[in-house]
Amino acid sequence: MIRFSETDGLAILTIDRQEKANSLTRAMLRDLTGHLVGIADRPETVRAVILTGAGKVFSAGADLDEARAGLAIAPEWEALSGQIAAMPCLTVAALNGTLAGGAFGMVLACDLRVAAPAARFFYPVMRLGFLPQPSDPPRMTRLIGPARTRMILMAGQKIEAAEALSWGLIDRIAEDPLDQARALAADCLAAAPRHVAAIKGMIG
């Protein structure tokens, strides 16, 4: 359900559970985190990581059955987003479609976000009675400000790609987000891994 490939310093992690709108199980969250830990343990090898989804949806968030059984408040979400935020290389979310719920965490933790024109963004924690993962509101606020964060987390608004771009929630809209993500990673792939990590560290 998580596909992994690595070529010439570029690692691609693909969520592939299309029959369930790429909703995430505990095992999938652990698998994603495990791949990232493995990449971070080889800092001289990988210079960029792309997260994407298969099909027309990036991820609908938590698997509903597992959410009811406790996944919505499981520590695996924070472990995943924390690992992404700590990566020494460039991380790019290539959003092939809609991003919803807990899947926001991994995307907010990425360095850059590219979305398909039809992508939509919503995080229905208020309506569902869950709290967002602890790091998600501050990361979202840093990107789009407190009022717009309230629009998503408190007012339950579904944001279209064009509006998300104007807010700064995403950085670019592209018909082929994965291809655009590869292009954005090109300079890092041509550089020394330590140089990539040094510049990322200077940005903070």
mmCIF file with all atom_site columns, C-alpha atoms in Angstrom, residues 5 7 10 12 50 92 177-187 189:
data_model
loop_
_atom_site.group_PDB
_atom_site.id
_atom_site.type_symbol
_atom_site.label_atom_id
_atom_site.label_alt_id
_atom_site.label_comp_id
_atom_site.label_asym_id
_atom_site.label_entity_id
_atom_site.label_seq_id
_atom_site.pdbx_PDB_ins_code
_atom_site.Cartn_x
_atom_site.Cartn_y
_atom_site.Cartn_z
_atom_site.occupancy
_atom_site.B_iso_or_equiv
_atom_site.pdbx_formal_charge
_atom_site.auth_seq_id
_atom_site.auth_comp_id
_atom_site.auth_asym_id
_atom_site.auth_atom_id
_atom_site.pdbx_PDB_model_num
ATOM 1  C CA . SER A 1 5   ? 11.336 3.808  -5.393  1.00 0.00 ? 5   SER A CA 1
ATOM 2  C CA . THR A 1 7   ? 16.824 6.501  -8.360  1.00 0.00 ? 7   THR A CA 1
ATOM 3  C CA . LEU A 1 10  ? 15.502 10.861 -5.565  1.00 0.00 ? 10  LEU A CA 1
ATOM 4  C CA . ILE A 1 12  ? 9.456  8.607  -4.167  1.00 0.00 ? 12  ILE A CA 1
ATOM 5  C CA . ILE A 1 50  ? 8.632  13.174 -3.055  1.00 0.00 ? 50  ILE A CA 1
ATOM 6  C CA . VAL A 1 92  ? 8.062  17.784 -1.839  1.00 0.00 ? 92  VAL A CA 1
ATOM 7  C CA . PRO A 1 177 ? 2.277  17.317 -9.916  1.00 0.00 ? 177 PRO A CA 1
ATOM 8  C CA . LEU A 1 178 ? 4.797  14.481 -9.820  1.00 0.00 ? 178 LEU A CA 1
ATOM 9  C CA . ASP A 1 179 ? 6.581  15.774 -12.911 1.00 0.00 ? 179 ASP A CA 1
ATOM 10 C CA . GLN A 1 180 ? 6.624  19.279 -11.445 1.00 0.00 ? 180 GLN A CA 1
ATOM 11 C CA . ALA A 1 181 ? 7.944  17.931 -8.143  1.00 0.00 ? 181 ALA A CA 1
ATOM 12 C CA . ARG A 1 182 ? 10.771 16.226 -10.010 1.00 0.00 ? 182 ARG A CA 1
ATOM 13 C CA . ALA A 1 183 ? 11.601 19.528 -11.695 1.00 0.00 ? 183 ALA A CA 1
ATOM 14 C CA . LEU A 1 184 ? 11.649 21.354 -8.360  1.00 0.00 ? 184 LEU A CA 1
ATOM 15 C CA . ALA A 1 185 ? 14.039 18.731 -6.982  1.00 0.00 ? 185 ALA A CA 1
ATOM 16 C CA . ALA A 1 186 ? 16.441 18.981 -9.926  1.00 0.00 ? 186 ALA A CA 1
ATOM 17 C CA . ASP A 1 187 ? 18.908 21.441 -8.377  1.00 0.00 ? 187 ASP A CA 1
ATOM 18 C CA . LEU A 1 189 ? 19.703 16.234 -7.159  1.00 0.00 ? 189 LEU A CA 1
#
